[in-house]
mmCIF file with all atom_site columns, C-alpha atoms in Angstrom:
data_model
loop_
_atom_site.group_PDB
_atom_site.id
_atom_site.type_symbol
_atom_site.label_atom_id
_atom_site.label_alt_id
_atom_site.label_comp_id
_atom_site.label_asym_id
_atom_site.label_entity_id
_atom_site.label_seq_id
_atom_site.pdbx_PDB_ins_code
_atom_site.Cartn_x
_atom_site.Cartn_y
_atom_site.Cartn_z
_atom_site.occupancy
_atom_site.B_iso_or_equiv
_atom_site.pdbx_formal_charge
_atom_site.auth_seq_id
_atom_site.auth_comp_id
_atom_site.auth_asym_id
_atom_site.auth_atom_id
_atom_site.pdbx_PDB_model_num
ATOM 1   C CA . UNK A 1 1   ? 80.566  83.503  119.508 1.00 0.00 ? 1   UNK A CA 1
ATOM 2   C CA . UNK A 1 2   ? 83.644  84.276  117.446 1.00 0.00 ? 2   UNK A CA 1
ATOM 3   C CA . UNK A 1 3   ? 82.138  83.280  114.223 1.00 0.00 ? 3   UNK A CA 1
ATOM 4   C CA . UNK A 1 4   ? 78.771  85.885  114.877 1.00 0.00 ? 4   UNK A CA 1
ATOM 5   C CA . UNK A 1 5   ? 81.050  88.677  116.268 1.00 0.00 ? 5   UNK A CA 1
ATOM 6   C CA . UNK A 1 6   ? 83.380  88.008  112.869 1.00 0.00 ? 6   UNK A CA 1
ATOM 7   C CA . UNK A 1 7   ? 80.095  88.362  110.628 1.00 0.00 ? 7   UNK A CA 1
ATOM 8   C CA . UNK A 1 8   ? 79.078  91.493  112.396 1.00 0.00 ? 8   UNK A CA 1
ATOM 9   C CA . UNK A 1 9   ? 82.826  93.350  112.276 1.00 0.00 ? 9   UNK A CA 1
ATOM 10  C CA . UNK A 1 10  ? 82.783  92.325  108.083 1.00 0.00 ? 10  UNK A CA 1
ATOM 11  C CA . UNK A 1 11  ? 79.270  92.228  106.837 1.00 0.00 ? 11  UNK A CA 1
ATOM 12  C CA . UNK A 1 12  ? 78.290  91.431  103.325 1.00 0.00 ? 12  UNK A CA 1
ATOM 13  C CA . UNK A 1 13  ? 76.968  94.435  101.370 1.00 0.00 ? 13  UNK A CA 1
ATOM 14  C CA . UNK A 1 14  ? 73.429  95.379  102.132 1.00 0.00 ? 14  UNK A CA 1
ATOM 15  C CA . UNK A 1 15  ? 70.294  96.078  100.481 1.00 0.00 ? 15  UNK A CA 1
ATOM 16  C CA . UNK A 1 16  ? 71.044  100.004 100.341 1.00 0.00 ? 16  UNK A CA 1
ATOM 17  C CA . UNK A 1 17  ? 74.485  99.622  99.351  1.00 0.00 ? 17  UNK A CA 1
ATOM 18  C CA . UNK A 1 18  ? 73.419  97.368  96.414  1.00 0.00 ? 18  UNK A CA 1
ATOM 19  C CA . UNK A 1 19  ? 70.861  100.094 95.323  1.00 0.00 ? 19  UNK A CA 1
ATOM 20  C CA . UNK A 1 20  ? 73.300  102.851 95.307  1.00 0.00 ? 20  UNK A CA 1
ATOM 21  C CA . UNK A 1 21  ? 75.866  100.605 93.159  1.00 0.00 ? 21  UNK A CA 1
ATOM 22  C CA . UNK A 1 22  ? 72.914  99.798  90.627  1.00 0.00 ? 22  UNK A CA 1
ATOM 23  C CA . UNK A 1 23  ? 71.709  103.273 90.447  1.00 0.00 ? 23  UNK A CA 1
ATOM 24  C CA . UNK A 1 24  ? 75.149  104.712 90.053  1.00 0.00 ? 24  UNK A CA 1
ATOM 25  C CA . UNK A 1 25  ? 75.815  101.785 87.397  1.00 0.00 ? 25  UNK A CA 1
ATOM 26  C CA . UNK A 1 26  ? 72.501  103.129 85.864  1.00 0.00 ? 26  UNK A CA 1
ATOM 27  C CA . UNK A 1 27  ? 73.328  106.593 85.648  1.00 0.00 ? 27  UNK A CA 1
ATOM 28  C CA . UNK A 1 28  ? 76.567  106.096 84.338  1.00 0.00 ? 28  UNK A CA 1
ATOM 29  C CA . UNK A 1 29  ? 75.835  103.954 81.569  1.00 0.00 ? 29  UNK A CA 1
ATOM 30  C CA . UNK A 1 30  ? 72.518  106.283 80.508  1.00 0.00 ? 30  UNK A CA 1
ATOM 31  C CA . UNK A 1 31  ? 74.510  109.068 80.481  1.00 0.00 ? 31  UNK A CA 1
ATOM 32  C CA . UNK A 1 32  ? 77.911  107.762 78.347  1.00 0.00 ? 32  UNK A CA 1
ATOM 33  C CA . UNK A 1 33  ? 74.952  106.435 76.214  1.00 0.00 ? 33  UNK A CA 1
ATOM 34  C CA . UNK A 1 34  ? 73.451  109.638 75.599  1.00 0.00 ? 34  UNK A CA 1
ATOM 35  C CA . UNK A 1 35  ? 76.615  111.519 75.186  1.00 0.00 ? 35  UNK A CA 1
ATOM 36  C CA . UNK A 1 36  ? 78.049  109.254 72.509  1.00 0.00 ? 36  UNK A CA 1
ATOM 37  C CA . UNK A 1 37  ? 74.372  109.355 70.467  1.00 0.00 ? 37  UNK A CA 1
ATOM 38  C CA . UNK A 1 38  ? 73.704  113.114 71.110  1.00 0.00 ? 38  UNK A CA 1
ATOM 39  C CA . UNK A 1 39  ? 77.133  114.863 71.742  1.00 0.00 ? 39  UNK A CA 1
ATOM 40  C CA . UNK A 1 40  ? 78.193  115.990 75.274  1.00 0.00 ? 40  UNK A CA 1
ATOM 41  C CA . UNK A 1 41  ? 77.673  119.541 75.017  1.00 0.00 ? 41  UNK A CA 1
ATOM 42  C CA . UNK A 1 42  ? 73.987  118.665 73.664  1.00 0.00 ? 42  UNK A CA 1
ATOM 43  C CA . UNK A 1 43  ? 73.047  116.771 76.470  1.00 0.00 ? 43  UNK A CA 1
ATOM 44  C CA . UNK A 1 44  ? 71.933  117.560 79.769  1.00 0.00 ? 44  UNK A CA 1
ATOM 45  C CA . UNK A 1 45  ? 71.671  116.294 83.056  1.00 0.00 ? 45  UNK A CA 1
ATOM 46  C CA . UNK A 1 46  ? 68.019  116.247 82.832  1.00 0.00 ? 46  UNK A CA 1
ATOM 47  C CA . UNK A 1 47  ? 67.748  114.124 80.166  1.00 0.00 ? 47  UNK A CA 1
ATOM 48  C CA . UNK A 1 48  ? 70.839  111.820 81.700  1.00 0.00 ? 48  UNK A CA 1
ATOM 49  C CA . UNK A 1 49  ? 68.381  111.829 85.161  1.00 0.00 ? 49  UNK A CA 1
ATOM 50  C CA . UNK A 1 50  ? 65.238  110.948 83.147  1.00 0.00 ? 50  UNK A CA 1
ATOM 51  C CA . UNK A 1 51  ? 67.096  108.257 81.263  1.00 0.00 ? 51  UNK A CA 1
ATOM 52  C CA . UNK A 1 52  ? 68.170  107.023 84.503  1.00 0.00 ? 52  UNK A CA 1
ATOM 53  C CA . UNK A 1 53  ? 64.940  107.100 85.757  1.00 0.00 ? 53  UNK A CA 1
ATOM 54  C CA . UNK A 1 54  ? 66.152  109.217 89.012  1.00 0.00 ? 54  UNK A CA 1
ATOM 55  C CA . UNK A 1 55  ? 65.640  112.608 89.693  1.00 0.00 ? 55  UNK A CA 1
ATOM 56  C CA . UNK A 1 56  ? 68.126  115.387 89.013  1.00 0.00 ? 56  UNK A CA 1
ATOM 57  C CA . UNK A 1 57  ? 68.591  116.029 92.870  1.00 0.00 ? 57  UNK A CA 1
ATOM 58  C CA . UNK A 1 58  ? 69.582  112.079 92.610  1.00 0.00 ? 58  UNK A CA 1
ATOM 59  C CA . UNK A 1 59  ? 71.770  112.281 89.683  1.00 0.00 ? 59  UNK A CA 1
ATOM 60  C CA . UNK A 1 60  ? 73.501  114.835 91.416  1.00 0.00 ? 60  UNK A CA 1
ATOM 61  C CA . UNK A 1 61  ? 73.916  112.994 94.662  1.00 0.00 ? 61  UNK A CA 1
ATOM 62  C CA . UNK A 1 62  ? 76.369  110.526 92.906  1.00 0.00 ? 62  UNK A CA 1
ATOM 63  C CA . UNK A 1 63  ? 77.929  113.046 90.416  1.00 0.00 ? 63  UNK A CA 1
ATOM 64  C CA . UNK A 1 64  ? 78.347  116.471 90.247  1.00 0.00 ? 64  UNK A CA 1
ATOM 65  C CA . UNK A 1 65  ? 78.939  117.263 86.621  1.00 0.00 ? 65  UNK A CA 1
ATOM 66  C CA . UNK A 1 66  ? 78.546  115.202 83.309  1.00 0.00 ? 66  UNK A CA 1
ATOM 67  C CA . UNK A 1 67  ? 82.414  115.309 83.282  1.00 0.00 ? 67  UNK A CA 1
ATOM 68  C CA . UNK A 1 68  ? 82.223  113.415 86.547  1.00 0.00 ? 68  UNK A CA 1
ATOM 69  C CA . UNK A 1 69  ? 79.765  111.047 84.384  1.00 0.00 ? 69  UNK A CA 1
ATOM 70  C CA . UNK A 1 70  ? 82.272  110.239 81.639  1.00 0.00 ? 70  UNK A CA 1
ATOM 71  C CA . UNK A 1 71  ? 85.600  110.393 83.785  1.00 0.00 ? 71  UNK A CA 1
ATOM 72  C CA . UNK A 1 72  ? 84.182  107.622 86.425  1.00 0.00 ? 72  UNK A CA 1
ATOM 73  C CA . UNK A 1 73  ? 83.978  105.264 83.482  1.00 0.00 ? 73  UNK A CA 1
ATOM 74  C CA . UNK A 1 74  ? 87.584  105.466 83.345  1.00 0.00 ? 74  UNK A CA 1
ATOM 75  C CA . UNK A 1 75  ? 88.406  105.993 86.963  1.00 0.00 ? 75  UNK A CA 1
ATOM 76  C CA . UNK A 1 76  ? 90.069  102.628 87.432  1.00 0.00 ? 76  UNK A CA 1
ATOM 77  C CA . UNK A 1 77  ? 92.070  102.595 84.936  1.00 0.00 ? 77  UNK A CA 1
ATOM 78  C CA . UNK A 1 78  ? 95.414  103.763 86.719  1.00 0.00 ? 78  UNK A CA 1
ATOM 79  C CA . UNK A 1 79  ? 94.940  101.277 89.337  1.00 0.00 ? 79  UNK A CA 1
ATOM 80  C CA . UNK A 1 80  ? 94.845  98.307  86.680  1.00 0.00 ? 80  UNK A CA 1
ATOM 81  C CA . UNK A 1 81  ? 97.733  99.634  85.002  1.00 0.00 ? 81  UNK A CA 1
ATOM 82  C CA . UNK A 1 82  ? 99.660  99.790  88.209  1.00 0.00 ? 82  UNK A CA 1
ATOM 83  C CA . UNK A 1 83  ? 98.293  96.524  88.899  1.00 0.00 ? 83  UNK A CA 1
ATOM 84  C CA . UNK A 1 84  ? 98.989  94.603  86.080  1.00 0.00 ? 84  UNK A CA 1
ATOM 85  C CA . UNK A 1 85  ? 103.040 96.115  86.404  1.00 0.00 ? 85  UNK A CA 1
ATOM 86  C CA . UNK A 1 86  ? 102.664 94.636  89.624  1.00 0.00 ? 86  UNK A CA 1
ATOM 87  C CA . UNK A 1 87  ? 101.915 91.387  88.518  1.00 0.00 ? 87  UNK A CA 1
ATOM 88  C CA . UNK A 1 88  ? 105.062 91.445  86.359  1.00 0.00 ? 88  UNK A CA 1
ATOM 89  C CA . UNK A 1 89  ? 108.262 89.255  87.029  1.00 0.00 ? 89  UNK A CA 1
ATOM 90  C CA . UNK A 1 90  ? 110.673 91.328  89.324  1.00 0.00 ? 90  UNK A CA 1
ATOM 91  C CA . UNK A 1 91  ? 114.216 89.944  87.002  1.00 0.00 ? 91  UNK A CA 1
ATOM 92  C CA . UNK A 1 92  ? 112.269 91.927  83.892  1.00 0.00 ? 92  UNK A CA 1
ATOM 93  C CA . UNK A 1 93  ? 114.227 95.563  83.121  1.00 0.00 ? 93  UNK A CA 1
ATOM 94  C CA . UNK A 1 94  ? 111.706 98.403  83.733  1.00 0.00 ? 94  UNK A CA 1
ATOM 95  C CA . UNK A 1 95  ? 111.078 98.942  79.954  1.00 0.00 ? 95  UNK A CA 1
ATOM 96  C CA . UNK A 1 96  ? 109.852 95.366  79.485  1.00 0.00 ? 96  UNK A CA 1
ATOM 97  C CA . UNK A 1 97  ? 107.842 95.412  82.774  1.00 0.00 ? 97  UNK A CA 1
ATOM 98  C CA . UNK A 1 98  ? 105.441 98.266  81.678  1.00 0.00 ? 98  UNK A CA 1
ATOM 99  C CA . UNK A 1 99  ? 105.409 97.296  77.968  1.00 0.00 ? 99  UNK A CA 1
ATOM 100 C CA . UNK A 1 100 ? 104.081 93.949  78.796  1.00 0.00 ? 100 UNK A CA 1
ATOM 101 C CA . UNK A 1 101 ? 101.923 95.115  81.571  1.00 0.00 ? 101 UNK A CA 1
ATOM 102 C CA . UNK A 1 102 ? 100.220 97.816  79.161  1.00 0.00 ? 102 UNK A CA 1
ATOM 103 C CA . UNK A 1 103 ? 100.056 95.368  76.360  1.00 0.00 ? 103 UNK A CA 1
ATOM 104 C CA . UNK A 1 104 ? 98.422  93.059  78.511  1.00 0.00 ? 104 UNK A CA 1
ATOM 105 C CA . UNK A 1 105 ? 96.034  95.285  79.258  1.00 0.00 ? 105 UNK A CA 1
ATOM 106 C CA . UNK A 1 106 ? 95.450  96.145  75.474  1.00 0.00 ? 106 UNK A CA 1
ATOM 107 C CA . UNK A 1 107 ? 94.662  92.708  74.872  1.00 0.00 ? 107 UNK A CA 1
ATOM 108 C CA . UNK A 1 108 ? 91.936  92.420  77.336  1.00 0.00 ? 108 UNK A CA 1
ATOM 109 C CA . UNK A 1 109 ? 89.970  95.528  77.684  1.00 0.00 ? 109 UNK A CA 1
ATOM 110 C CA . UNK A 1 110 ? 89.539  96.614  73.866  1.00 0.00 ? 110 UNK A CA 1
ATOM 111 C CA . UNK A 1 111 ? 86.054  97.066  74.155  1.00 0.00 ? 111 UNK A CA 1
ATOM 112 C CA . UNK A 1 112 ? 83.677  98.966  71.940  1.00 0.00 ? 112 UNK A CA 1
ATOM 113 C CA . UNK A 1 113 ? 82.770  100.965 75.176  1.00 0.00 ? 113 UNK A CA 1
ATOM 114 C CA . UNK A 1 114 ? 86.208  102.007 75.495  1.00 0.00 ? 114 UNK A CA 1
ATOM 115 C CA . UNK A 1 115 ? 86.602  103.125 72.338  1.00 0.00 ? 115 UNK A CA 1
ATOM 116 C CA . UNK A 1 116 ? 83.423  105.111 72.309  1.00 0.00 ? 116 UNK A CA 1
ATOM 117 C CA . UNK A 1 117 ? 84.480  106.953 75.492  1.00 0.00 ? 117 UNK A CA 1
ATOM 118 C CA . UNK A 1 118 ? 87.837  107.687 74.060  1.00 0.00 ? 118 UNK A CA 1
ATOM 119 C CA . UNK A 1 119 ? 86.058  108.915 70.919  1.00 0.00 ? 119 UNK A CA 1
ATOM 120 C CA . UNK A 1 120 ? 83.738  110.869 73.003  1.00 0.00 ? 120 UNK A CA 1
ATOM 121 C CA . UNK A 1 121 ? 86.701  112.809 74.960  1.00 0.00 ? 121 UNK A CA 1
ATOM 122 C CA . UNK A 1 122 ? 88.592  113.188 71.983  1.00 0.00 ? 122 UNK A CA 1
ATOM 123 C CA . UNK A 1 123 ? 86.226  115.096 70.760  1.00 0.00 ? 123 UNK A CA 1
ATOM 124 C CA . UNK A 1 124 ? 85.208  117.154 73.238  1.00 0.00 ? 124 UNK A CA 1
ATOM 125 C CA . UNK A 1 125 ? 87.492  119.842 74.404  1.00 0.00 ? 125 UNK A CA 1
ATOM 126 C CA . UNK A 1 126 ? 85.823  120.417 77.816  1.00 0.00 ? 126 UNK A CA 1
ATOM 127 C CA . UNK A 1 127 ? 86.913  116.900 78.698  1.00 0.00 ? 127 UNK A CA 1
ATOM 128 C CA . UNK A 1 128 ? 90.102  116.814 77.515  1.00 0.00 ? 128 UNK A CA 1
ATOM 129 C CA . UNK A 1 129 ? 91.917  118.778 80.392  1.00 0.00 ? 129 UNK A CA 1
ATOM 130 C CA . UNK A 1 130 ? 90.528  115.991 82.874  1.00 0.00 ? 130 UNK A CA 1
ATOM 131 C CA . UNK A 1 131 ? 91.944  113.265 80.898  1.00 0.00 ? 131 UNK A CA 1
ATOM 132 C CA . UNK A 1 132 ? 94.966  114.791 80.374  1.00 0.00 ? 132 UNK A CA 1
ATOM 133 C CA . UNK A 1 133 ? 95.087  114.573 84.374  1.00 0.00 ? 133 UNK A CA 1
ATOM 134 C CA . UNK A 1 134 ? 93.939  111.111 84.452  1.00 0.00 ? 134 UNK A CA 1
ATOM 135 C CA . UNK A 1 135 ? 97.452  110.618 82.781  1.00 0.00 ? 135 UNK A CA 1
ATOM 136 C CA . UNK A 1 136 ? 99.045  112.506 85.181  1.00 0.00 ? 136 UNK A CA 1
ATOM 137 C CA . UNK A 1 137 ? 97.641  110.045 87.732  1.00 0.00 ? 137 UNK A CA 1
ATOM 138 C CA . UNK A 1 138 ? 98.700  107.032 85.462  1.00 0.00 ? 138 UNK A CA 1
ATOM 139 C CA . UNK A 1 139 ? 102.437 108.472 85.318  1.00 0.00 ? 139 UNK A CA 1
ATOM 140 C CA . UNK A 1 140 ? 102.646 108.922 88.633  1.00 0.00 ? 140 UNK A CA 1
ATOM 141 C CA . UNK A 1 141 ? 101.349 105.921 89.875  1.00 0.00 ? 141 UNK A CA 1
ATOM 142 C CA . UNK A 1 142 ? 103.218 103.660 87.653  1.00 0.00 ? 142 UNK A CA 1
ATOM 143 C CA . UNK A 1 143 ? 106.653 105.229 88.411  1.00 0.00 ? 143 UNK A CA 1
ATOM 144 C CA . UNK A 1 144 ? 105.732 104.289 92.040  1.00 0.00 ? 144 UNK A CA 1
ATOM 145 C CA . UNK A 1 145 ? 104.629 100.823 91.052  1.00 0.00 ? 145 UNK A CA 1
ATOM 146 C CA . UNK A 1 146 ? 107.789 100.327 89.276  1.00 0.00 ? 146 UNK A CA 1
ATOM 147 C CA . UNK A 1 147 ? 110.151 101.337 92.220  1.00 0.00 ? 147 UNK A CA 1
ATOM 148 C CA . UNK A 1 148 ? 108.480 98.955  94.208  1.00 0.00 ? 148 UNK A CA 1
ATOM 149 C CA . UNK A 1 149 ? 108.664 96.213  92.035  1.00 0.00 ? 149 UNK A CA 1
ATOM 150 C CA . UNK A 1 150 ? 112.311 96.314  91.948  1.00 0.00 ? 150 UNK A CA 1
ATOM 151 C CA . UNK A 1 151 ? 112.956 97.397  95.475  1.00 0.00 ? 151 UNK A CA 1
ATOM 152 C CA . UNK A 1 152 ? 114.068 101.192 94.571  1.00 0.00 ? 152 UNK A CA 1
ATOM 153 C CA . UNK A 1 153 ? 113.113 104.730 96.440  1.00 0.00 ? 153 UNK A CA 1
ATOM 154 C CA . UNK A 1 154 ? 109.446 105.806 94.997  1.00 0.00 ? 154 UNK A CA 1
ATOM 155 C CA . UNK A 1 155 ? 111.402 108.861 93.287  1.00 0.00 ? 155 UNK A CA 1
ATOM 156 C CA . UNK A 1 156 ? 113.614 106.759 91.744  1.00 0.00 ? 156 UNK A CA 1
ATOM 157 C CA . UNK A 1 157 ? 114.477 108.505 88.218  1.00 0.00 ? 157 UNK A CA 1
ATOM 158 C CA . UNK A 1 158 ? 114.807 105.558 86.024  1.00 0.00 ? 158 UNK A CA 1
ATOM 159 C CA . UNK A 1 159 ? 111.214 104.617 87.168  1.00 0.00 ? 159 UNK A CA 1
ATOM 160 C CA . UNK A 1 160 ? 109.603 108.301 86.505  1.00 0.00 ? 160 UNK A CA 1
ATOM 161 C CA . UNK A 1 161 ? 111.839 108.199 83.021  1.00 0.00 ? 161 UNK A CA 1
ATOM 162 C CA . UNK A 1 162 ? 110.319 104.913 82.278  1.00 0.00 ? 162 UNK A CA 1
ATOM 163 C CA . UNK A 1 163 ? 106.616 105.664 83.441  1.00 0.00 ? 163 UNK A CA 1
ATOM 164 C CA . UNK A 1 164 ? 106.941 109.306 81.499  1.00 0.00 ? 164 UNK A CA 1
ATOM 165 C CA . UNK A 1 165 ? 108.039 107.357 77.947  1.00 0.00 ? 165 UNK A CA 1
ATOM 166 C CA . UNK A 1 166 ? 105.419 105.133 78.576  1.00 0.00 ? 166 UNK A CA 1
ATOM 167 C CA . UNK A 1 167 ? 102.465 107.285 79.145  1.00 0.00 ? 167 UNK A CA 1
ATOM 168 C CA . UNK A 1 168 ? 103.508 109.255 76.169  1.00 0.00 ? 168 UNK A CA 1
ATOM 169 C CA . UNK A 1 169 ? 103.704 106.084 74.455  1.00 0.00 ? 169 UNK A CA 1
ATOM 170 C CA . UNK A 1 170 ? 100.244 105.146 75.583  1.00 0.00 ? 170 UNK A CA 1
ATOM 171 C CA . UNK A 1 171 ? 98.577  108.352 74.282  1.00 0.00 ? 171 UNK A CA 1
ATOM 172 C CA . UNK A 1 172 ? 100.390 108.033 70.880  1.00 0.00 ? 172 UNK A CA 1
ATOM 173 C CA . UNK A 1 173 ? 99.011  104.950 70.619  1.00 0.00 ? 173 UNK A CA 1
ATOM 174 C CA . UNK A 1 174 ? 95.648  105.966 71.681  1.00 0.00 ? 174 UNK A CA 1
ATOM 175 C CA . UNK A 1 175 ? 95.082  108.421 68.852  1.00 0.00 ? 175 UNK A CA 1
ATOM 176 C CA . UNK A 1 176 ? 96.514  105.991 66.337  1.00 0.00 ? 176 UNK A CA 1
ATOM 177 C CA . UNK A 1 177 ? 93.890  103.533 67.462  1.00 0.00 ? 177 UNK A CA 1
ATOM 178 C CA . UNK A 1 178 ? 91.486  106.134 67.230  1.00 0.00 ? 178 UNK A CA 1
ATOM 179 C CA . UNK A 1 179 ? 92.467  106.804 63.294  1.00 0.00 ? 179 UNK A CA 1
ATOM 180 C CA . UNK A 1 180 ? 92.531  103.017 62.645  1.00 0.00 ? 180 UNK A CA 1
ATOM 181 C CA . UNK A 1 181 ? 90.058  101.591 64.473  1.00 0.00 ? 181 UNK A CA 1
ATOM 182 C CA . UNK A 1 182 ? 89.985  98.385  62.234  1.00 0.00 ? 182 UNK A CA 1
ATOM 183 C CA . UNK A 1 183 ? 93.303  97.966  64.204  1.00 0.00 ? 183 UNK A CA 1
ATOM 184 C CA . UNK A 1 184 ? 94.500  96.585  67.642  1.00 0.00 ? 184 UNK A CA 1
ATOM 185 C CA . UNK A 1 185 ? 95.727  99.079  70.045  1.00 0.00 ? 185 UNK A CA 1
ATOM 186 C CA . UNK A 1 186 ? 98.394  96.393  70.811  1.00 0.00 ? 186 UNK A CA 1
ATOM 187 C CA . UNK A 1 187 ? 99.728  96.902  67.701  1.00 0.00 ? 187 UNK A CA 1
ATOM 188 C CA . UNK A 1 188 ? 100.118 100.383 68.018  1.00 0.00 ? 188 UNK A CA 1
ATOM 189 C CA . UNK A 1 189 ? 101.944 99.886  71.452  1.00 0.00 ? 189 UNK A CA 1
ATOM 190 C CA . UNK A 1 190 ? 104.177 97.345  70.129  1.00 0.00 ? 190 UNK A CA 1
ATOM 191 C CA . UNK A 1 191 ? 105.238 99.635  67.541  1.00 0.00 ? 191 UNK A CA 1
ATOM 192 C CA . UNK A 1 192 ? 105.879 102.546 70.339  1.00 0.00 ? 192 UNK A CA 1
ATOM 193 C CA . UNK A 1 193 ? 108.186 100.406 72.479  1.00 0.00 ? 193 UNK A CA 1
ATOM 194 C CA . UNK A 1 194 ? 110.202 99.337  69.347  1.00 0.00 ? 194 UNK A CA 1
ATOM 195 C CA . UNK A 1 195 ? 110.843 103.031 68.296  1.00 0.00 ? 195 UNK A CA 1
ATOM 196 C CA . UNK A 1 196 ? 111.766 104.297 71.673  1.00 0.00 ? 196 UNK A CA 1
ATOM 197 C CA . UNK A 1 197 ? 114.493 101.039 71.705  1.00 0.00 ? 197 UNK A CA 1
ATOM 198 C CA . UNK A 1 198 ? 115.528 102.178 68.497  1.00 0.00 ? 198 UNK A CA 1
ATOM 199 C CA . UNK A 1 199 ? 116.385 105.309 69.270  1.00 0.00 ? 199 UNK A CA 1
ATOM 200 C CA . UNK A 1 200 ? 120.172 105.593 68.787  1.00 0.00 ? 200 UNK A CA 1
#
């Protein structure tokens, strides 16, 4: 009886949930593809809906705007960074902890899609404000995660300073990667943290 109750209380995703997830992923994928191929401003929501084989009304049930489609593809990045920091040894220095976490992510997530979305955002002024908001979320969550990993108060000044510096290095590294796509983003990250450590 207990086993039956456990199965009822924690069901696996049903057909409806799976279909919703598939539709969400299809709209996102087709939207990104069209934005990259045609340009963000030149692509309409109707075109995205047609490519994803859904109605405009259905699309709007998942995404309220074209901007939401783009940023949904990067929505997990702040938590990914926080999780990578949380997995670092607690005896590392704050700077080593965040550098090693970011470089590890750079090694594992330098896909063509990531670069295409980054290029798209950089070339589209209407997307840049939303991208800045993403960096602000990263900085806030990063500072909190560093503090938790070190057993420090959530608003610890050292953690906030390291988080701010790391986010600026992340921005600079991304910009350099876009200029030199044949190079690994990890290289620019190492250069940035190295420059920070050499400041007299």
